[in-house]
Coordinates of N, CA and C in Angstrom, one line a residue:
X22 N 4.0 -2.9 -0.2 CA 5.3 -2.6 0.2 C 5.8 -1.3 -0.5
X23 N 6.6 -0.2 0.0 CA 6.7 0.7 -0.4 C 8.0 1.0 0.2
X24 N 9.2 2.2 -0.7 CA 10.3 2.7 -0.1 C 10.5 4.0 -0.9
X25 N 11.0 5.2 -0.2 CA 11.2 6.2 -0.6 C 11.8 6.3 -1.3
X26 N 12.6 5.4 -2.3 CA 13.8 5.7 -3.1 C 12.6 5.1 -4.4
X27 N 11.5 4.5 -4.4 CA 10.9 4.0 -5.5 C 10.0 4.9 -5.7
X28 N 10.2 5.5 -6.9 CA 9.1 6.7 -7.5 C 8.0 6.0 -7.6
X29 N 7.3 5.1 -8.2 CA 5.9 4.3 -8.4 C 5.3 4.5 -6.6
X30 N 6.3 3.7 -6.0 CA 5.5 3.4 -4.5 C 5.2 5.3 -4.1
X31 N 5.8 6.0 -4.1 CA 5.8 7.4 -3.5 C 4.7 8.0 -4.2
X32 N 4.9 7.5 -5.6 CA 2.9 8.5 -6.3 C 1.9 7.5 -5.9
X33 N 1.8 6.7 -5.8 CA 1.0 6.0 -4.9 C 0.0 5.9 -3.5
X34 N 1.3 6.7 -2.2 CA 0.5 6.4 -1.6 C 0.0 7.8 -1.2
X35 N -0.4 9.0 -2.2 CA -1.3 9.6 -1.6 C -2.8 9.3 -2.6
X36 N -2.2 8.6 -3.1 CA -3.7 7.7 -4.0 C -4.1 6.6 -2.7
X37 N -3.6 6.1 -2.1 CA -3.7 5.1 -0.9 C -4.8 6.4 0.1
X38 N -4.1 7.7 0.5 CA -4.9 8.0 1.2 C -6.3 8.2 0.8
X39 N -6.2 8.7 -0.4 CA -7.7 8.9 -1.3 C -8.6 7.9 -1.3
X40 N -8.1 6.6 -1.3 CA -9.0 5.3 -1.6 C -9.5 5.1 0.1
X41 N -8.6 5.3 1.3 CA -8.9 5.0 2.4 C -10.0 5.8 2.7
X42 N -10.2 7.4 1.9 CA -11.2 8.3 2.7 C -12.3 8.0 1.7
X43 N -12.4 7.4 0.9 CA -13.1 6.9 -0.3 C -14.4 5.4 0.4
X44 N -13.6 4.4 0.9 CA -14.0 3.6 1.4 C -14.2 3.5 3.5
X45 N -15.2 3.2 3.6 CA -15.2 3.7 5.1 C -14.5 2.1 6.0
X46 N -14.9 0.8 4.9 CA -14.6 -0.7 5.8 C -13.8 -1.1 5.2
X47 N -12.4 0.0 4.8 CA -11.6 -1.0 4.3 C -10.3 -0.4 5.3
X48 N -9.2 -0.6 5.8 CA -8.1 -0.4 6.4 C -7.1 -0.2 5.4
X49 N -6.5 0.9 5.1 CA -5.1 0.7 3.8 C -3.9 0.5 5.0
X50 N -3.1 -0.1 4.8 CA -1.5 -0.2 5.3 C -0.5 0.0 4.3
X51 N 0.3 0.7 4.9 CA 1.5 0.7 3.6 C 2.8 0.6 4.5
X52 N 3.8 -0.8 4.0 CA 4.3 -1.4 4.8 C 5.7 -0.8 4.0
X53 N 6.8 -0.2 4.9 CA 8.1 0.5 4.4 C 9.0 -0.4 4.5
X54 N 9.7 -0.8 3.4 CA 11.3 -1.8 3.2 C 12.2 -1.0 3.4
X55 N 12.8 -1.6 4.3 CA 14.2 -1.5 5.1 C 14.5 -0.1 5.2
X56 N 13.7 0.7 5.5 CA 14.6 2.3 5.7 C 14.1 2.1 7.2
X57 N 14.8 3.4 7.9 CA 14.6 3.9 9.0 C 13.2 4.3 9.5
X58 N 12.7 4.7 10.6 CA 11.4 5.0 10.9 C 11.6 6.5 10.4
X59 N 12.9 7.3 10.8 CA 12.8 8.6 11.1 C 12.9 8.9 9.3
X60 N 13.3 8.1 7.8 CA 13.4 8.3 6.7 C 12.1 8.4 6.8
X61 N 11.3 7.1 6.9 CA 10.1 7.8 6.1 C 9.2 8.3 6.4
X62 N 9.3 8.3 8.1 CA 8.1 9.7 8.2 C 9.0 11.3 8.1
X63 N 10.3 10.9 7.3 CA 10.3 12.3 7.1 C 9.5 12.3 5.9
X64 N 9.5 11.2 4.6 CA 9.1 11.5 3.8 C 7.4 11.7 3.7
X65 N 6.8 10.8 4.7 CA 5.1 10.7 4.5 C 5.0 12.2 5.4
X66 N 6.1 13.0 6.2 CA 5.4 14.2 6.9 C 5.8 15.5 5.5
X67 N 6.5 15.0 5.1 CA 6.6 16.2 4.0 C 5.6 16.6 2.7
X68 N 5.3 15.3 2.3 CA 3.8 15.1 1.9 C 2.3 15.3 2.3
X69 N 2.5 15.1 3.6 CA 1.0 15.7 4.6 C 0.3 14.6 4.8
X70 N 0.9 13.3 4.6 CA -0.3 12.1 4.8 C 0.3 11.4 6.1
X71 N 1.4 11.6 6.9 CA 1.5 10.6 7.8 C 0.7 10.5 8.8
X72 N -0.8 10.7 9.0 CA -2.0 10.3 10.1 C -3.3 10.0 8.9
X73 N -3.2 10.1 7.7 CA -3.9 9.6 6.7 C -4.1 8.0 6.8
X74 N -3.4 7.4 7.1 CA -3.0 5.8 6.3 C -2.2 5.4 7.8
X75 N -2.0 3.1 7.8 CA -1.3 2.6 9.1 C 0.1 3.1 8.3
X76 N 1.1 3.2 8.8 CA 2.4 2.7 8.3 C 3.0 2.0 9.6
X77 N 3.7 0.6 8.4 CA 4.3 0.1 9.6 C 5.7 -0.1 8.7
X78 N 7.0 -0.4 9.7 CA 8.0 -0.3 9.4 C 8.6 -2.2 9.5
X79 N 8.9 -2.5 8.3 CA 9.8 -4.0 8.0 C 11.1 -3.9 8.1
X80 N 12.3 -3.4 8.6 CA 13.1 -3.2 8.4 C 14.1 -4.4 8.3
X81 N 13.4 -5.6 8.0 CA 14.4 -7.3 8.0 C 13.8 -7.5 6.6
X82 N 13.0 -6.8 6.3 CA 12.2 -7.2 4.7 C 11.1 -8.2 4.8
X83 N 10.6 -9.0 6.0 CA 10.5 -10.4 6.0 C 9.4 -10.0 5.1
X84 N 8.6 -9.2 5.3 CA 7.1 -8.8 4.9 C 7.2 -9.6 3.3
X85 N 8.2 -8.3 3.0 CA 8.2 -8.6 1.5 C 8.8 -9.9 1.1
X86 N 9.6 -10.3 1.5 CA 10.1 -11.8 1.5 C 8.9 -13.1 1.3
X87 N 7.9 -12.8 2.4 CA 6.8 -13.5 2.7 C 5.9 -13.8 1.5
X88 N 5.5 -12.6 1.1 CA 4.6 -12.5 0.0 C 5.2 -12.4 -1.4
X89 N 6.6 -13.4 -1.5 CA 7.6 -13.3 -2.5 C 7.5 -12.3 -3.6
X90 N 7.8 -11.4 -2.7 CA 8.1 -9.8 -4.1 C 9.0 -9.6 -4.6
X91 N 8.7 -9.2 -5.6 CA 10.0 -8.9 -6.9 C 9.6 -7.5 -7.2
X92 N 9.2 -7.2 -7.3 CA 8.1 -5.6 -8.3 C 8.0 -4.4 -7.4
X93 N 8.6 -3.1 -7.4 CA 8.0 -2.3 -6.4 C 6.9 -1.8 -7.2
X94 N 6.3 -1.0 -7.0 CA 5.5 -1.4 -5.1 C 4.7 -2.4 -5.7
X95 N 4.1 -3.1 -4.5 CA 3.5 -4.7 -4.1 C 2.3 -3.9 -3.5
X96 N 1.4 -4.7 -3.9 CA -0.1 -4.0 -3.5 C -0.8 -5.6 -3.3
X97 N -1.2 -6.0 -1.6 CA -2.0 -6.9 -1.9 C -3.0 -6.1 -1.3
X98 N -4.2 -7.0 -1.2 CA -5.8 -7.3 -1.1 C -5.8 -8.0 0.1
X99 N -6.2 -7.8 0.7 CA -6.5 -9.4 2.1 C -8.0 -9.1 2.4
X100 N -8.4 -10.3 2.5 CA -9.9 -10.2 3.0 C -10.0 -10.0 4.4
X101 N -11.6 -10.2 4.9 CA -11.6 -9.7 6.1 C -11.6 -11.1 7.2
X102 N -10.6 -12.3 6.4 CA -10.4 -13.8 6.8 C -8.5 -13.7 7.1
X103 N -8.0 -12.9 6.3 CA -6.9 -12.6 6.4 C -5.9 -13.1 5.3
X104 N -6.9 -13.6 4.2 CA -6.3 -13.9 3.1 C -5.9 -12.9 1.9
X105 N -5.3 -13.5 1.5 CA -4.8 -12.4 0.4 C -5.4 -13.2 -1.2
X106 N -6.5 -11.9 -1.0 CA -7.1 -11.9 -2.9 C -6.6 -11.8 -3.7
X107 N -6.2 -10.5 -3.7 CA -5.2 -10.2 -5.1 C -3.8 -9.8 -4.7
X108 N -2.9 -10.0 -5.7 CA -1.6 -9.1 -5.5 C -1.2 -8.8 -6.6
X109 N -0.7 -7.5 -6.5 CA -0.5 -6.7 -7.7 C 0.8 -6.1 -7.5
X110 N 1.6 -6.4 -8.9 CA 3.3 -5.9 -8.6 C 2.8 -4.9 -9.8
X111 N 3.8 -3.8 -9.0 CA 3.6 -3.0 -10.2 C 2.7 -1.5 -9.7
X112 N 2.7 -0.5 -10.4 CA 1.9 0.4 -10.5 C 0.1 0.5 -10.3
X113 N -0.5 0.7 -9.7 CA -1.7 1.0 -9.7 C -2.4 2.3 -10.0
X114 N -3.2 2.7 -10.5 CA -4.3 3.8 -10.6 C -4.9 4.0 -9.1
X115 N -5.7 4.9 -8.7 CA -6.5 5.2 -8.0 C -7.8 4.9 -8.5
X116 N -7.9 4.9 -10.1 CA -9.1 4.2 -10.5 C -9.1 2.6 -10.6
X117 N -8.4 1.8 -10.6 CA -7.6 0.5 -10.6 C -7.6 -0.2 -8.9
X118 N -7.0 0.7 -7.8 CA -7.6 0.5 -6.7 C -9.4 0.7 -6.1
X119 N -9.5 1.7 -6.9 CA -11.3 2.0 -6.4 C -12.0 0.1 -6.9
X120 N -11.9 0.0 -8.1 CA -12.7 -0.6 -8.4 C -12.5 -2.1 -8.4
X121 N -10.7 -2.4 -7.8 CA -10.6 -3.9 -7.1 C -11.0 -3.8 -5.8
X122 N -11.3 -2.6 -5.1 CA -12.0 -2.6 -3.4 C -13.3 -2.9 -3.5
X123 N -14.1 -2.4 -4.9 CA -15.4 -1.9 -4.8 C -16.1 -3.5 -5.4
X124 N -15.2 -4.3 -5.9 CA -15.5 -5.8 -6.8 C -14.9 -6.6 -5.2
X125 N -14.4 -6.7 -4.7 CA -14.1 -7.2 -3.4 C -15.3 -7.1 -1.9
X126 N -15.4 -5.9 -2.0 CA -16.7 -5.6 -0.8 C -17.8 -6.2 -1.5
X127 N -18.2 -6.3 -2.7 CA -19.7 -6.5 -3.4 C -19.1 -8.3 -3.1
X128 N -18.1 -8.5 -3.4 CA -18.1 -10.5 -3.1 C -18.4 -10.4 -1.7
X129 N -18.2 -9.8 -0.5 CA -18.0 -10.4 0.7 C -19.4 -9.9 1.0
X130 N -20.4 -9.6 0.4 CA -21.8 -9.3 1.1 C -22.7 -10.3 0.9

């Protein structure tokens, strides 16, 4: 979960696009809290990643509500069952993401 007004989630997700062109079977989504559609693809077009990555827009929150978040940004894991492995509040690395995708794909083979 990500919002334009949270510095952590905004350095993030062009580390998101890096991990996506990094890994070929994994899908990244980065799901936007309650702003407008037109906010944040102004923000992901000002950056140059909005055809990089899915973005989808929550604008009731439920997303985040669901997966009881407190922490921006929220980084889960879901397998390819539709479960959620890990969840991470808080800040991630791009080396931090590489190597919870790379310990994830090695369990599911």
């Amino acid at each position: 979960a990500w919002a334009t007004w949270c510095p952590f989630c905004v350095n993030e997700l062009s580390d998101f696009v890096k991990l996506q062109k990094e890994f070929d079977d994994i899908v990244v989504i980065a799901i936007n809290r309650r702003e407008s559609p037109s906010t944040a693809k102004e923000f992901t077009d000002s950056i140059g990643i909005s055809d990089d990555i899915i973005f989808l827009m929550n604008p009731n929150d439920s997303f985040y509500q669901q997966i009881g978040g407190f922490a921006m940004p929220e980084t889960i894991f879901v397998n390819a069952d539709g479960g959620v492995v890990i969840q991470k509040r808080g800040f991630m690395t791009l080396e931090e993401m590489s190597e919870k995708t790379q310990e994830l794909l090695a369990d599911s083979q």
